[in-house]
Amino acid sequence: MKKFRATALILALALALSGCENTKIVLTTGLAGDELFRIGEVSCLLPEALVYLCNQKNQYENTYGIEMWDYEIGDETMEEYLKSQVVSQLAQVKSMVYLAGQQGVELSEENAALAAEAAAEYYTSLGEEEIGRLGVDQDLIQGMYEEYCLAREAYEQITEDVAVEISDDEARIIEIQQIYVLEESLAYELKTRLDEGEDFESLASNYSKSSKITLTIARGDMDEEYEEIAFSLDNDEVSEVFASGEGYYILKCTSTYLEEESEKNKEKVAQQQRTTRFQEIYAELMADTLSEFHDALWENVVFADYDSVTTDSFFEVYETWFGG
């Protein structure tokens, strides 16, 4: 399903947090009247969730029409699905705000000023009825933008502070040619013909069942055995026949090191290691952090009660002021 553009931060956090342990979640009515959930000492108020929910609801409707809410995803209605997504998104942001506090990360004065400007722009766009239905004021909107930005700053600062050194071999990207056939006897026949001097690419073109003859691969792109054999080959070296999946492969290395691609991959691998370290920091903190959720409060929210709320620019305003 098509998503709107303004979830860049949420998606980054979702990816970073996907390998982390969940907090200890308790369903409770012990929260304040308008408190939807709390992670550690960080609260999410119902009006904040309504801002997220109505903005996303209206963006979906503008793209797909109101009929989309008649459909289901598995056992959930589309309405239930979006409500659960909103809680997940806000939980990711709020947990990052909690993490920022624990790590001593503070919002810069520049970004605090931008959050005030963004809040003024968005709040001005709301009609009186929308303000009443959402239960918001400008200070609450400003706090939402500040936390949204703080979550990004915390993630960036924590990952940037993780020192990583990536060797050329870890980041190495190679170019290979492959022959893939289903019959073992044919694979050994082709290997014999290669050993007798026939051209690898010609045989691959005539016999290989793979959609690609030549491909570039990095570590982690293929299964373990394929990768081990491919990365052990020297330039122009041809592998022995080996089984993988439902067939048999023969590989030829045409380049043991693609310099430009490998340099680009080095930063990608480094970022993956930073993200892994971030997940470790996050999981360690959240393992002992209690989360409370006011389930009944959220269950009582139904789309029909917010038909008069047409706002859809909350995330767009954020992108305008903070660059997405």
mmCIF file of C-alpha atoms in Angstrom:
data_model
loop_
_atom_site.group_PDB
_atom_site.id
_atom_site.type_symbol
_atom_site.label_atom_id
_atom_site.label_comp_id
_atom_site.label_asym_id
_atom_site.label_seq_id
_atom_site.Cartn_x
_atom_site.Cartn_y
_atom_site.Cartn_z
ATOM 1 C CA MET A 1 0.000 0.000 0.000
ATOM 2 C CA LYS A 2 1.268 3.464 -0.873
ATOM 3 C CA LYS A 3 2.505 5.460 2.107
ATOM 4 C CA PHE A 4 2.735 9.207 2.388
ATOM 5 C CA ARG A 5 6.188 10.805 2.315
ATOM 6 C CA ALA A 6 6.357 12.193 5.810
ATOM 7 C CA THR A 7 7.239 9.000 7.651
ATOM 8 C CA ALA A 8 11.000 9.122 6.971
ATOM 9 C CA LEU A 9 11.889 9.418 10.655
ATOM 10 C CA ILE A 10 9.318 6.843 11.728
ATOM 11 C CA LEU A 11 10.553 4.367 9.129
ATOM 12 C CA ALA A 12 14.179 4.921 10.174
ATOM 13 C CA LEU A 13 13.266 4.297 13.789
ATOM 14 C CA ALA A 14 11.159 1.272 12.915
ATOM 15 C CA LEU A 15 14.085 -0.292 11.079
ATOM 16 C CA ALA A 16 16.492 0.534 13.860
ATOM 17 C CA LEU A 17 14.183 -0.777 16.569
ATOM 18 C CA SER A 18 12.981 -3.861 14.684
ATOM 19 C CA GLY A 19 15.633 -6.055 16.274
ATOM 20 C CA CYS A 20 15.155 -4.713 19.789
ATOM 21 C CA GLU A 21 13.395 -6.208 22.766
ATOM 22 C CA ASN A 22 9.969 -4.815 23.579
ATOM 23 C CA THR A 23 9.347 -2.903 26.766
ATOM 24 C CA LYS A 24 7.235 -4.453 29.506
ATOM 25 C CA ILE A 25 3.706 -3.430 28.528
ATOM 26 C CA VAL A 26 0.917 -3.236 31.071
ATOM 27 C CA LEU A 27 -2.692 -2.522 30.140
ATOM 28 C CA THR A 28 -3.920 -0.085 32.733
ATOM 29 C CA THR A 29 -6.476 2.519 33.686
ATOM 30 C CA GLY A 30 -4.043 4.068 36.155
ATOM 31 C CA LEU A 31 -3.000 6.827 33.754
ATOM 32 C CA ALA A 32 -4.357 10.365 33.709
ATOM 33 C CA GLY A 33 -7.660 10.900 31.927
ATOM 34 C CA ASP A 34 -6.167 11.965 28.574
ATOM 35 C CA GLU A 35 -2.971 9.881 28.868
ATOM 36 C CA LEU A 36 -2.963 7.144 26.219
ATOM 37 C CA PHE A 37 0.315 5.492 27.185
ATOM 38 C CA ARG A 38 3.529 6.084 29.085
ATOM 39 C CA ILE A 39 7.023 4.757 28.428
ATOM 40 C CA GLY A 40 9.192 5.284 31.466
ATOM 41 C CA GLU A 41 8.514 8.889 32.411
ATOM 42 C CA VAL A 42 7.472 9.937 28.887
ATOM 43 C CA SER A 43 3.748 10.225 28.239
ATOM 44 C CA CYS A 44 1.672 10.252 25.077
ATOM 45 C CA LEU A 45 -1.587 12.181 25.367
ATOM 46 C CA LEU A 46 -4.713 11.260 23.449
ATOM 47 C CA PRO A 47 -4.721 14.587 21.513
ATOM 48 C CA GLU A 48 -1.227 13.766 20.188
ATOM 49 C CA ALA A 49 -2.429 10.397 18.917
ATOM 50 C CA LEU A 50 -5.488 12.050 17.360
ATOM 51 C CA VAL A 51 -3.251 14.453 15.429
ATOM 52 C CA TYR A 52 -1.269 11.527 14.007
ATOM 53 C CA LEU A 53 -4.390 9.486 13.358
ATOM 54 C CA CYS A 54 -6.460 12.170 11.633
ATOM 55 C CA ASN A 55 -3.585 13.398 9.487
ATOM 56 C CA GLN A 56 -2.818 9.900 8.255
ATOM 57 C CA LYS A 57 -6.491 9.017 7.867
ATOM 58 C CA ASN A 58 -7.083 12.071 5.698
ATOM 59 C CA GLN A 59 -3.970 11.488 3.594
ATOM 60 C CA TYR A 60 -5.102 7.940 2.901
ATOM 61 C CA GLU A 61 -8.607 9.120 2.031
ATOM 62 C CA ASN A 62 -7.251 11.802 -0.306
ATOM 63 C CA THR A 63 -5.340 9.090 -2.167
ATOM 64 C CA TYR A 64 -7.707 6.113 -2.062
ATOM 65 C CA GLY A 65 -11.109 7.500 -1.107
ATOM 66 C CA ILE A 66 -13.176 6.812 1.983
ATOM 67 C CA GLU A 67 -14.153 3.421 0.588
ATOM 68 C CA MET A 68 -10.780 2.035 1.716
ATOM 69 C CA TRP A 69 -12.089 1.759 5.286
ATOM 70 C CA ASP A 70 -14.528 -0.927 4.110
ATOM 71 C CA TYR A 71 -11.633 -3.335 3.504
ATOM 72 C CA GLU A 72 -9.780 -5.591 5.935
ATOM 73 C CA ILE A 73 -6.165 -6.642 6.473
ATOM 74 C CA GLY A 74 -6.233 -10.147 7.863
ATOM 75 C CA ASP A 75 -8.464 -10.101 10.922
ATOM 76 C CA GLU A 76 -8.360 -6.303 11.251
ATOM 77 C CA THR A 77 -10.452 -3.634 9.622
ATOM 78 C CA MET A 78 -8.474 -0.894 7.898
ATOM 79 C CA GLU A 79 -9.550 1.448 10.674
ATOM 80 C CA GLU A 80 -8.169 -0.886 13.340
ATOM 81 C CA TYR A 81 -4.999 -1.352 11.307
ATOM 82 C CA LEU A 82 -4.305 2.384 11.049
ATOM 83 C CA LYS A 83 -5.027 2.900 14.730
ATOM 84 C CA SER A 84 -2.497 0.204 15.659
ATOM 85 C CA GLN A 85 0.058 1.719 13.273
ATOM 86 C CA VAL A 86 -0.344 5.135 14.864
ATOM 87 C CA VAL A 87 0.251 3.744 18.353
ATOM 88 C CA SER A 88 3.333 1.914 17.063
ATOM 89 C CA GLN A 89 4.691 5.068 15.419
ATOM 90 C CA LEU A 90 4.155 7.191 18.493
ATOM 91 C CA ALA A 91 5.670 4.518 20.731
ATOM 92 C CA GLN A 92 8.810 4.569 18.608
ATOM 93 C CA VAL A 93 9.089 8.340 18.873
ATOM 94 C CA LYS A 94 8.312 8.401 22.600
ATOM 95 C CA SER A 95 10.772 5.620 23.361
ATOM 96 C CA MET A 96 13.436 7.612 21.521
ATOM 97 C CA VAL A 97 12.573 10.697 23.569
ATOM 98 C CA TYR A 98 12.968 8.580 26.709
ATOM 99 C CA LEU A 99 16.270 7.245 25.401
ATOM 100 C CA ALA A 100 17.426 10.800 24.625
ATOM 101 C CA GLY A 101 16.823 11.766 28.240
ATOM 102 C CA GLN A 102 18.739 8.754 29.509
ATOM 103 C CA GLN A 103 21.648 9.486 27.158
ATOM 104 C CA GLY A 104 21.726 13.234 27.865
ATOM 105 C CA VAL A 105 20.732 14.245 24.328
ATOM 106 C CA GLU A 106 18.977 17.625 24.242
ATOM 107 C CA LEU A 107 17.192 19.485 21.474
ATOM 108 C CA SER A 108 19.348 22.243 20.030
ATOM 109 C CA GLU A 109 18.214 25.861 20.380
ATOM 110 C CA GLU A 110 18.027 26.132 16.603
ATOM 111 C CA ASN A 111 15.692 23.171 16.289
ATOM 112 C CA ALA A 112 13.601 24.337 19.229
ATOM 113 C CA ALA A 113 13.078 27.636 17.403
ATOM 114 C CA LEU A 114 12.150 25.789 14.214
ATOM 115 C CA ALA A 115 9.670 23.660 16.147
ATOM 116 C CA ALA A 116 7.970 26.833 17.391
ATOM 117 C CA GLU A 117 7.728 28.174 13.819
ATOM 118 C CA ALA A 118 6.398 24.864 12.531
ATOM 119 C CA ALA A 119 3.820 24.677 15.316
ATOM 120 C CA ALA A 120 2.601 28.188 14.570
ATOM 121 C CA GLU A 121 2.183 27.344 10.886
ATOM 122 C CA TYR A 122 0.338 24.080 11.517
ATOM 123 C CA TYR A 123 -1.852 25.369 14.336
ATOM 124 C CA THR A 124 -2.900 28.353 12.232
ATOM 125 C CA SER A 125 -4.071 25.936 9.526
ATOM 126 C CA LEU A 126 -6.608 24.333 11.897
ATOM 127 C CA GLY A 127 -10.187 25.508 12.133
ATOM 128 C CA GLU A 128 -11.888 26.093 15.474
ATOM 129 C CA GLU A 129 -13.910 22.895 15.196
ATOM 130 C CA GLU A 130 -10.772 20.871 14.416
ATOM 131 C CA ILE A 131 -8.990 22.352 17.430
ATOM 132 C CA GLY A 132 -11.935 21.403 19.611
ATOM 133 C CA ARG A 133 -12.298 17.871 18.252
ATOM 134 C CA LEU A 134 -8.575 17.165 18.517
ATOM 135 C CA GLY A 135 -8.237 18.852 21.905
ATOM 136 C CA VAL A 136 -4.990 20.606 20.976
ATOM 137 C CA ASP A 137 -3.391 23.975 21.524
ATOM 138 C CA GLN A 138 -0.290 25.489 19.962
ATOM 139 C CA ASP A 139 1.953 24.489 22.880
ATOM 140 C CA LEU A 140 0.997 20.829 22.480
ATOM 141 C CA ILE A 141 1.715 20.948 18.740
ATOM 142 C CA GLN A 142 5.069 22.591 19.428
ATOM 143 C CA GLY A 143 5.910 19.854 21.922
ATOM 144 C CA MET A 144 5.074 17.210 19.322
ATOM 145 C CA TYR A 145 7.419 18.785 16.774
ATOM 146 C CA GLU A 146 10.131 19.134 19.410
ATOM 147 C CA GLU A 147 9.872 15.469 20.351
ATOM 148 C CA TYR A 148 9.742 14.361 16.721
ATOM 149 C CA CYS A 149 12.950 16.271 16.065
ATOM 150 C CA LEU A 150 14.576 15.148 19.335
ATOM 151 C CA ALA A 151 13.944 11.530 18.412
ATOM 152 C CA ARG A 152 15.831 12.068 15.159
ATOM 153 C CA GLU A 153 18.677 13.906 16.912
ATOM 154 C CA ALA A 154 19.015 11.132 19.503
ATOM 155 C CA TYR A 155 19.160 8.416 16.870
ATOM 156 C CA GLU A 156 21.688 10.320 14.755
ATOM 157 C CA GLN A 157 23.894 11.279 17.710
ATOM 158 C CA ILE A 158 23.950 7.823 19.246
ATOM 159 C CA THR A 159 24.729 6.113 15.934
ATOM 160 C CA GLU A 160 27.336 8.698 14.972
ATOM 161 C CA ASP A 161 29.085 8.254 18.321
ATOM 162 C CA VAL A 162 29.633 4.557 17.620
ATOM 163 C CA ALA A 163 33.121 4.211 16.194
ATOM 164 C CA VAL A 164 33.409 1.498 13.551
ATOM 165 C CA GLU A 165 36.252 0.420 11.341
ATOM 166 C CA ILE A 166 35.367 -1.498 8.206
ATOM 167 C CA SER A 167 38.105 -3.380 6.401
ATOM 168 C CA ASP A 168 38.334 -3.450 2.623
ATOM 169 C CA ASP A 169 37.521 -7.158 2.707
ATOM 170 C CA GLU A 170 34.334 -6.662 4.773
ATOM 171 C CA ALA A 171 33.056 -4.078 2.298
ATOM 172 C CA ARG A 172 34.405 -5.767 -0.822
ATOM 173 C CA ILE A 173 32.040 -6.067 -3.766
ATOM 174 C CA ILE A 174 32.953 -8.559 -6.456
ATOM 175 C CA GLU A 175 31.742 -9.295 -9.956
ATOM 176 C CA ILE A 176 31.027 -12.867 -10.967
ATOM 177 C CA GLN A 177 29.465 -14.863 -13.748
ATOM 178 C CA GLN A 178 27.318 -17.879 -12.955
ATOM 179 C CA ILE A 179 25.918 -20.987 -14.558
ATOM 180 C CA TYR A 180 22.881 -22.478 -12.852
ATOM 181 C CA VAL A 181 21.342 -25.744 -14.014
ATOM 182 C CA LEU A 182 18.925 -28.225 -12.479
ATOM 183 C CA GLU A 183 20.645 -31.449 -13.521
ATOM 184 C CA GLU A 184 23.795 -32.567 -11.689
ATOM 185 C CA SER A 185 25.061 -34.490 -14.722
ATOM 186 C CA LEU A 186 24.746 -31.400 -16.939
ATOM 187 C CA ALA A 187 26.596 -29.274 -14.400
ATOM 188 C CA TYR A 188 29.580 -31.660 -14.428
ATOM 189 C CA GLU A 189 29.481 -31.917 -18.211
ATOM 190 C CA LEU A 190 29.658 -28.105 -18.482
ATOM 191 C CA LYS A 191 32.510 -27.996 -15.949
ATOM 192 C CA THR A 192 34.455 -30.455 -18.069
ATOM 193 C CA ARG A 193 33.899 -28.314 -21.162
ATOM 194 C CA LEU A 194 35.060 -25.226 -19.249
ATOM 195 C CA ASP A 195 38.195 -27.076 -18.146
ATOM 196 C CA GLU A 196 38.804 -27.907 -21.817
ATOM 197 C CA GLY A 197 38.768 -24.210 -22.699
ATOM 198 C CA GLU A 198 35.218 -23.373 -23.766
ATOM 199 C CA ASP A 199 33.983 -19.836 -23.047
ATOM 200 C CA PHE A 200 32.159 -19.433 -19.733
ATOM 201 C CA GLU A 201 29.774 -16.703 -20.887
ATOM 202 C CA SER A 202 28.795 -18.626 -24.025
ATOM 203 C CA LEU A 203 27.967 -21.765 -22.064
ATOM 204 C CA ALA A 204 26.062 -19.693 -19.501
ATOM 205 C CA SER A 205 24.020 -18.032 -22.255
ATOM 206 C CA ASN A 206 23.118 -21.409 -23.759
ATOM 207 C CA TYR A 207 22.488 -23.479 -20.635
ATOM 208 C CA SER A 208 22.043 -21.400 -17.472
ATOM 209 C CA LYS A 209 18.550 -21.214 -15.978
ATOM 210 C CA SER A 210 19.369 -18.097 -13.972
ATOM 211 C CA SER A 211 17.945 -14.764 -15.154
ATOM 212 C CA LYS A 212 21.374 -13.149 -14.729
ATOM 213 C CA ILE A 213 24.736 -14.355 -15.940
ATOM 214 C CA THR A 214 26.864 -11.504 -14.599
ATOM 215 C CA LEU A 215 26.177 -9.975 -11.206
ATOM 216 C CA THR A 216 27.868 -7.979 -8.463
ATOM 217 C CA ILE A 217 27.554 -9.187 -4.876
ATOM 218 C CA ALA A 218 28.493 -7.985 -1.413
ATOM 219 C CA ARG A 219 28.832 -10.091 1.704
ATOM 220 C CA GLY A 220 25.408 -11.065 2.938
ATOM 221 C CA ASP A 221 23.743 -10.913 -0.472
ATOM 222 C CA MET A 222 23.764 -14.674 -1.116
ATOM 223 C CA ASP A 223 23.485 -17.815 0.986
ATOM 224 C CA GLU A 224 26.488 -18.853 3.046
ATOM 225 C CA GLU A 225 27.922 -21.550 0.764
ATOM 226 C CA TYR A 226 27.479 -19.490 -2.419
ATOM 227 C CA GLU A 227 29.131 -16.483 -0.764
ATOM 228 C CA GLU A 228 32.036 -18.496 0.652
ATOM 229 C CA ILE A 229 32.862 -19.952 -2.766
ATOM 230 C CA ALA A 230 32.369 -16.686 -4.676
ATOM 231 C CA PHE A 231 34.603 -14.633 -2.372
ATOM 232 C CA SER A 232 37.340 -17.289 -2.361
ATOM 233 C CA LEU A 233 37.889 -17.082 -6.133
ATOM 234 C CA ASP A 234 40.711 -15.148 -7.787
ATOM 235 C CA ASN A 235 40.268 -13.141 -10.972
ATOM 236 C CA ASP A 236 39.222 -15.416 -13.875
ATOM 237 C CA GLU A 237 39.117 -18.453 -11.589
ATOM 238 C CA VAL A 238 36.255 -20.914 -12.091
ATOM 239 C CA SER A 239 34.741 -22.779 -9.158
ATOM 240 C CA GLU A 240 33.939 -26.426 -8.854
ATOM 241 C CA VAL A 241 30.312 -27.543 -9.206
ATOM 242 C CA PHE A 242 28.308 -27.047 -6.004
ATOM 243 C CA ALA A 243 24.693 -27.658 -5.079
ATOM 244 C CA SER A 244 22.446 -24.857 -3.865
ATOM 245 C CA GLY A 245 18.683 -24.821 -3.536
ATOM 246 C CA GLU A 246 17.189 -27.089 -6.184
ATOM 247 C CA GLY A 247 20.089 -26.934 -8.638
ATOM 248 C CA TYR A 248 23.808 -26.693 -9.255
ATOM 249 C CA TYR A 249 26.127 -23.723 -9.726
ATOM 250 C CA ILE A 250 29.445 -23.014 -11.395
ATOM 251 C CA LEU A 251 30.929 -19.570 -10.730
ATOM 252 C CA LYS A 252 33.623 -17.514 -12.417
ATOM 253 C CA CYS A 253 35.101 -14.429 -10.783
ATOM 254 C CA THR A 254 35.587 -11.553 -13.226
ATOM 255 C CA SER A 255 36.681 -9.016 -10.587
ATOM 256 C CA THR A 256 37.723 -9.638 -6.990
ATOM 257 C CA TYR A 257 37.334 -5.961 -6.077
ATOM 258 C CA LEU A 258 35.117 -3.302 -7.645
ATOM 259 C CA GLU A 259 36.713 -0.213 -6.122
ATOM 260 C CA GLU A 260 33.976 2.408 -6.516
ATOM 261 C CA GLU A 261 31.161 0.082 -5.461
ATOM 262 C CA SER A 262 33.202 -1.253 -2.534
ATOM 263 C CA GLU A 263 33.908 2.244 -1.193
ATOM 264 C CA LYS A 264 30.200 3.068 -1.280
ATOM 265 C CA ASN A 265 29.411 -0.214 0.429
ATOM 266 C CA LYS A 266 31.906 0.544 3.209
ATOM 267 C CA GLU A 267 29.677 3.331 4.568
ATOM 268 C CA LYS A 268 26.600 1.104 4.238
ATOM 269 C CA VAL A 269 28.281 -1.644 6.256
ATOM 270 C CA ALA A 270 29.452 0.915 8.812
ATOM 271 C CA GLN A 271 25.909 2.227 9.210
ATOM 272 C CA GLN A 272 24.621 -1.308 9.674
ATOM 273 C CA GLN A 273 27.111 -1.790 12.495
ATOM 274 C CA ARG A 274 26.115 1.544 14.049
ATOM 275 C CA THR A 275 22.478 0.481 13.905
ATOM 276 C CA THR A 276 23.331 -2.841 15.540
ATOM 277 C CA ARG A 277 25.081 -1.000 18.358
ATOM 278 C CA PHE A 278 22.130 1.357 18.696
ATOM 279 C CA GLN A 279 19.791 -1.620 19.008
ATOM 280 C CA GLU A 280 21.959 -2.986 21.802
ATOM 281 C CA ILE A 281 21.824 0.334 23.695
ATOM 282 C CA TYR A 282 18.070 0.598 23.158
ATOM 283 C CA ALA A 283 17.346 -2.996 24.170
ATOM 284 C CA GLU A 284 19.451 -2.704 27.327
ATOM 285 C CA LEU A 285 17.554 0.394 28.420
ATOM 286 C CA MET A 286 14.080 -0.805 27.493
ATOM 287 C CA ALA A 287 14.465 -4.236 29.060
ATOM 288 C CA ASP A 288 13.806 -2.682 32.479
ATOM 289 C CA THR A 289 11.446 0.075 31.342
ATOM 290 C CA LEU A 290 7.774 -0.241 32.169
ATOM 291 C CA SER A 291 5.190 0.856 29.602
ATOM 292 C CA GLU A 292 1.557 1.435 30.451
ATOM 293 C CA PHE A 293 -1.237 1.599 27.882
ATOM 294 C CA HIS A 294 -4.812 2.807 28.369
ATOM 295 C CA ASP A 295 -6.436 0.344 26.001
ATOM 296 C CA ALA A 296 -10.048 1.356 26.638
ATOM 297 C CA LEU A 297 -9.315 5.005 25.859
ATOM 298 C CA TRP A 298 -8.011 4.121 22.398
ATOM 299 C CA GLU A 299 -10.766 1.605 21.705
ATOM 300 C CA ASN A 300 -13.324 4.387 22.119
ATOM 301 C CA VAL A 301 -11.770 6.377 19.253
ATOM 302 C CA VAL A 302 -13.757 5.837 16.044
ATOM 303 C CA PHE A 303 -13.212 7.529 12.702
ATOM 304 C CA ALA A 304 -16.839 8.641 12.365
ATOM 305 C CA ASP A 305 -16.386 11.018 15.316
ATOM 306 C CA TYR A 306 -13.688 12.935 13.417
ATOM 307 C CA ASP A 307 -15.297 13.427 10.018
ATOM 308 C CA SER A 308 -15.161 17.196 10.537
ATOM 309 C CA VAL A 309 -11.375 17.067 11.016
ATOM 310 C CA THR A 310 -9.823 17.438 7.551
ATOM 311 C CA THR A 311 -6.248 18.403 8.454
ATOM 312 C CA ASP A 312 -3.529 16.427 6.648
ATOM 313 C CA SER A 313 -0.423 18.636 6.743
ATOM 314 C CA PHE A 314 1.207 17.870 10.117
ATOM 315 C CA PHE A 315 4.058 15.836 8.629
ATOM 316 C CA GLU A 316 4.347 18.027 5.549
ATOM 317 C CA VAL A 317 4.925 21.055 7.793
ATOM 318 C CA TYR A 318 7.623 19.100 9.624
ATOM 319 C CA GLU A 319 9.376 18.351 6.332
ATOM 320 C CA THR A 320 9.178 22.013 5.328
ATOM 321 C CA TRP A 321 10.946 23.200 8.469
ATOM 322 C CA PHE A 322 13.269 20.273 9.201
ATOM 323 C CA GLY A 323 13.925 18.760 5.776
ATOM 324 C CA GLY A 324 12.146 15.438 6.400
#
